[in-house]
mmCIF file of C-alpha atoms and ligand atoms in Angstrom:
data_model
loop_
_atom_site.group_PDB
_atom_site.id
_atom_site.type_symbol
_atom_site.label_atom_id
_atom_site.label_comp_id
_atom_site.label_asym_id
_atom_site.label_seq_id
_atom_site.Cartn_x
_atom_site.Cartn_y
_atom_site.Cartn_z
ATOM 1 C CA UNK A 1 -38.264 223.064 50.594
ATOM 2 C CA UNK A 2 -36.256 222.854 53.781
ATOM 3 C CA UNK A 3 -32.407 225.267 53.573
ATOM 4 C CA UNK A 4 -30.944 222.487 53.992
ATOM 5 C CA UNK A 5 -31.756 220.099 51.640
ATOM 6 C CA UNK A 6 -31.716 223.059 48.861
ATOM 7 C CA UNK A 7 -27.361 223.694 49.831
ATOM 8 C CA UNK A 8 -27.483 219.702 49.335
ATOM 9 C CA UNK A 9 -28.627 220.044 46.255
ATOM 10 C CA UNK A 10 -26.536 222.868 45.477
ATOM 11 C CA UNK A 11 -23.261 221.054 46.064
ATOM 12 C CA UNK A 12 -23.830 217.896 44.651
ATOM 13 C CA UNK A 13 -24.401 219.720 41.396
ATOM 14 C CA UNK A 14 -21.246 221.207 41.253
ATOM 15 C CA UNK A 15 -19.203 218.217 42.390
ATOM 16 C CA UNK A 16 -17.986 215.739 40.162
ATOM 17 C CA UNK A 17 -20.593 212.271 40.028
ATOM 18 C CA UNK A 18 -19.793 209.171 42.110
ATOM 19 C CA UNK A 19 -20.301 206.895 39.398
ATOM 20 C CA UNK A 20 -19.157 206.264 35.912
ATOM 21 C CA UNK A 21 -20.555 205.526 32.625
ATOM 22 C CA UNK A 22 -20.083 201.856 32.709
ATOM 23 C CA UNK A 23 -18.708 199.960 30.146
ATOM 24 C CA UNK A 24 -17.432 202.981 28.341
ATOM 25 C CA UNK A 25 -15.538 204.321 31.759
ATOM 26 C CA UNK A 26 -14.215 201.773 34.060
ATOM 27 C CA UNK A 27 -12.733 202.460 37.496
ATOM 28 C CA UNK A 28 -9.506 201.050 38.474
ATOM 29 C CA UNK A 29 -9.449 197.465 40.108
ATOM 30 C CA UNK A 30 -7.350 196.305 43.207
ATOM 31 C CA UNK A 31 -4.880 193.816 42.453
ATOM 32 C CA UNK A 32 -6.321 191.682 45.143
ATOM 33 C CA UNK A 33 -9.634 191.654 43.796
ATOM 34 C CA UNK A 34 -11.234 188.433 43.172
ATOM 35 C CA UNK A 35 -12.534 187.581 39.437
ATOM 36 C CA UNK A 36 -12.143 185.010 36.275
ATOM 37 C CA UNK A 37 -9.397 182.484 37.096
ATOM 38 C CA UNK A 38 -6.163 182.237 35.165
ATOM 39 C CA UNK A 39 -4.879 178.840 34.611
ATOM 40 C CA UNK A 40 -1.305 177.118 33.956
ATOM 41 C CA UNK A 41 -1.414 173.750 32.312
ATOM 42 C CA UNK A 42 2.291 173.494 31.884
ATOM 43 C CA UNK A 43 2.457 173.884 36.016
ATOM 44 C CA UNK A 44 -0.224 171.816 36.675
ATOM 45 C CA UNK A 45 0.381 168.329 38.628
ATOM 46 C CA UNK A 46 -3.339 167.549 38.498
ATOM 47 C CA UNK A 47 -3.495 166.781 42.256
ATOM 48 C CA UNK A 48 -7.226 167.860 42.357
ATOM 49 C CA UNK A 49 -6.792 169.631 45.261
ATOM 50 C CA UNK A 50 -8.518 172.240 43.703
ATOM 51 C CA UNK A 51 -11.273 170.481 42.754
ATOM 52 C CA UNK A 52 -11.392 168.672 45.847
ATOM 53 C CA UNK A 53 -11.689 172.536 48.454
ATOM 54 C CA UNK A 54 -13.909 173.612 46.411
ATOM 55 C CA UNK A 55 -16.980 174.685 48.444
ATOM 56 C CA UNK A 56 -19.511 174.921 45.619
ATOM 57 C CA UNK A 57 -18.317 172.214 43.810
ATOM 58 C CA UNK A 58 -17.895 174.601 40.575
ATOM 59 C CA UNK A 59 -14.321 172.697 39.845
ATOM 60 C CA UNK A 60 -14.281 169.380 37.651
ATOM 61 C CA UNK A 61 -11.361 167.807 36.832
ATOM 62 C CA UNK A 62 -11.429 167.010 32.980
ATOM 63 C CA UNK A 63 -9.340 164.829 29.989
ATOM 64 C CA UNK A 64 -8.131 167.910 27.533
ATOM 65 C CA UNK A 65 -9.223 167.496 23.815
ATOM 66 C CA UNK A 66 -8.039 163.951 22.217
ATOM 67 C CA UNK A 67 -5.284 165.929 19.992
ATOM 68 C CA UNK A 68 -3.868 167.291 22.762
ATOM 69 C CA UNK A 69 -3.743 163.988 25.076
ATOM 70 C CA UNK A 70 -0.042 163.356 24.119
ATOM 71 C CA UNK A 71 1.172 166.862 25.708
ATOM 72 C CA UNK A 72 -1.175 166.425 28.755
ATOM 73 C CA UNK A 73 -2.413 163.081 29.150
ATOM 74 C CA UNK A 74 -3.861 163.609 32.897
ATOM 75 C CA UNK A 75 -6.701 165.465 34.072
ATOM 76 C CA UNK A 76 -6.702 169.408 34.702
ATOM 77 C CA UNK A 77 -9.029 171.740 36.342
ATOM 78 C CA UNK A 78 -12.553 173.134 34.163
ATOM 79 C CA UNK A 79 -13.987 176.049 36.041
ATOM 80 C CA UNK A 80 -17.747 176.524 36.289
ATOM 81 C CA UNK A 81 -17.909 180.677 37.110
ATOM 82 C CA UNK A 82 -21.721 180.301 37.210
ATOM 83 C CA UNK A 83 -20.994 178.051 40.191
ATOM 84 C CA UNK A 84 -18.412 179.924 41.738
ATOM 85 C CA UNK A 85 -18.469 182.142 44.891
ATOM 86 C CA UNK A 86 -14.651 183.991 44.179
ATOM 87 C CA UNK A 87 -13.663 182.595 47.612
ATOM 88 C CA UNK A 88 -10.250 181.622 45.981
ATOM 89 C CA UNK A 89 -9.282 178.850 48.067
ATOM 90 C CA UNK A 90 -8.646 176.649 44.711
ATOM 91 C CA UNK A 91 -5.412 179.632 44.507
ATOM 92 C CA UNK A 92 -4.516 179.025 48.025
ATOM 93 C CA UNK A 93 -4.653 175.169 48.235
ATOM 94 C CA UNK A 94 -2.514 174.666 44.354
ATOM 95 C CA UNK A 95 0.602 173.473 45.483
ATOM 96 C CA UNK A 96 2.157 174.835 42.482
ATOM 97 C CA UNK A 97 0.711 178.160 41.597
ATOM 98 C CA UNK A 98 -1.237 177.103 38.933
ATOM 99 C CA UNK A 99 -4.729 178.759 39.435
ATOM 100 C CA UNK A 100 -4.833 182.025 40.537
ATOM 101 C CA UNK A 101 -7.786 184.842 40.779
ATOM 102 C CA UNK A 102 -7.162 187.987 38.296
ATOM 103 C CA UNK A 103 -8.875 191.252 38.415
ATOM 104 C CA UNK A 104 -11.330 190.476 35.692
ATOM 105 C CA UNK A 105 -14.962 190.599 36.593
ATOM 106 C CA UNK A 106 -16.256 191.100 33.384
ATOM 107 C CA UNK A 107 -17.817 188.211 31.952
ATOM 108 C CA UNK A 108 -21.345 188.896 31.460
ATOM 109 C CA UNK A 109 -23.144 186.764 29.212
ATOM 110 C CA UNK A 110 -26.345 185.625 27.333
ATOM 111 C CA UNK A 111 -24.331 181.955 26.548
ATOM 112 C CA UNK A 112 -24.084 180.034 29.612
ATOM 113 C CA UNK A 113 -21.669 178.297 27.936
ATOM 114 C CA UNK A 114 -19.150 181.441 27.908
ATOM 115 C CA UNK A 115 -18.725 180.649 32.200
ATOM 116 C CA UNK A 116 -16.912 177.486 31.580
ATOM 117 C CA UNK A 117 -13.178 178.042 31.763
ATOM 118 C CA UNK A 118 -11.660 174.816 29.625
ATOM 119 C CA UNK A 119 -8.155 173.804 31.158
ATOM 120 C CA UNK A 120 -6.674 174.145 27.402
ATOM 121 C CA UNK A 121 -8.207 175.182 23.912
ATOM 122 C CA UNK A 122 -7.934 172.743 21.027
ATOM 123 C CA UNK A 123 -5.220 173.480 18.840
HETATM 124 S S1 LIG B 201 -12.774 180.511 43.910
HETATM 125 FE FE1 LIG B 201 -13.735 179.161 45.457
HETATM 126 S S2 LIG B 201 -15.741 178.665 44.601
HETATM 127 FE FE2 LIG B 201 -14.510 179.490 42.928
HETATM 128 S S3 LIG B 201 -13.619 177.725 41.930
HETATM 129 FE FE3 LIG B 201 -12.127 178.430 43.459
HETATM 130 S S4 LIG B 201 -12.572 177.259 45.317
HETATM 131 FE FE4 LIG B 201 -14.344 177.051 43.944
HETATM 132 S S1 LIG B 202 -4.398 173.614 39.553
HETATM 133 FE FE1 LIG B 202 -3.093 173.201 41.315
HETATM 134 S S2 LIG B 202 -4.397 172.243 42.841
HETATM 135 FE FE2 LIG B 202 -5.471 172.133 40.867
HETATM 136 S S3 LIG B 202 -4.900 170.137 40.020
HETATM 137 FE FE3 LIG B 202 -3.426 171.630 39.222
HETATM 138 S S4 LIG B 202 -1.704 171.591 40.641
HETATM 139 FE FE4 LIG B 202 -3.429 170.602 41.676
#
């Protein structure tokens, strides 16, 4: 075995690993990273300009639950995340703040289901 490659080995024993023990040991995320949308209903004008940028075509807009059609009776955003590419133009186009990009990147899932974000829950 070559010196060098031997002091390689040496050091990178001795220094501390590059990686952590995912899930158990997370690393901190910048705030301008780009993950799972946050929405406001109560800021929402349901303009669909959201829906309407979007390049992968990952935003419907949806009626909210029957029981809640008094309190919001237009239509609101439903984000497909299986469909989306995090480019965040929906944030960037909402005239009123209502979407935004958080930090969160963690939604791994057997459900496909679990990727759509609902504008509201039912009550
Ligand atoms: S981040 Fe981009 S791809 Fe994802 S929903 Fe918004 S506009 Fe569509
Ligand atoms: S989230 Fe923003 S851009 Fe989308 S419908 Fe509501 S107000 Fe319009």
């Amino acid at each position: 075995m070559k010196l060098g490659i031997v002091i390689e080995i040496f050091k990178n024993v001795f220094t501390k690993p590059m990686t952590v023990l995912f899930p158990f040991e997370r690393i901190e995320i910048p705030e301008r990273n780009r993950g799972e949308h946050e929405f406001n209903i109560d800021t929402c004008i349901s303009c669909g300009a959201c829906a309407r940028i979007c390049p992968n075509l990952a935003i419907k807009m949806i009626e909210v639950p029957s029981e809640l059609r008094e309190k919001y009776p237009k239509t609101y955003p439903q984000v497909d995340l299986g469909k989306c590419c995090f480019c965040a133009l929906c944030e960037d186009i909402c005239p009123k703040g209502s979407i935004k990009l958080t930090t969160n990147f963690y939604f791994a899932t057997f459900d496909k289901d679990d990727t759509i974000l609902y504008p509201v829950k039912a009550e």
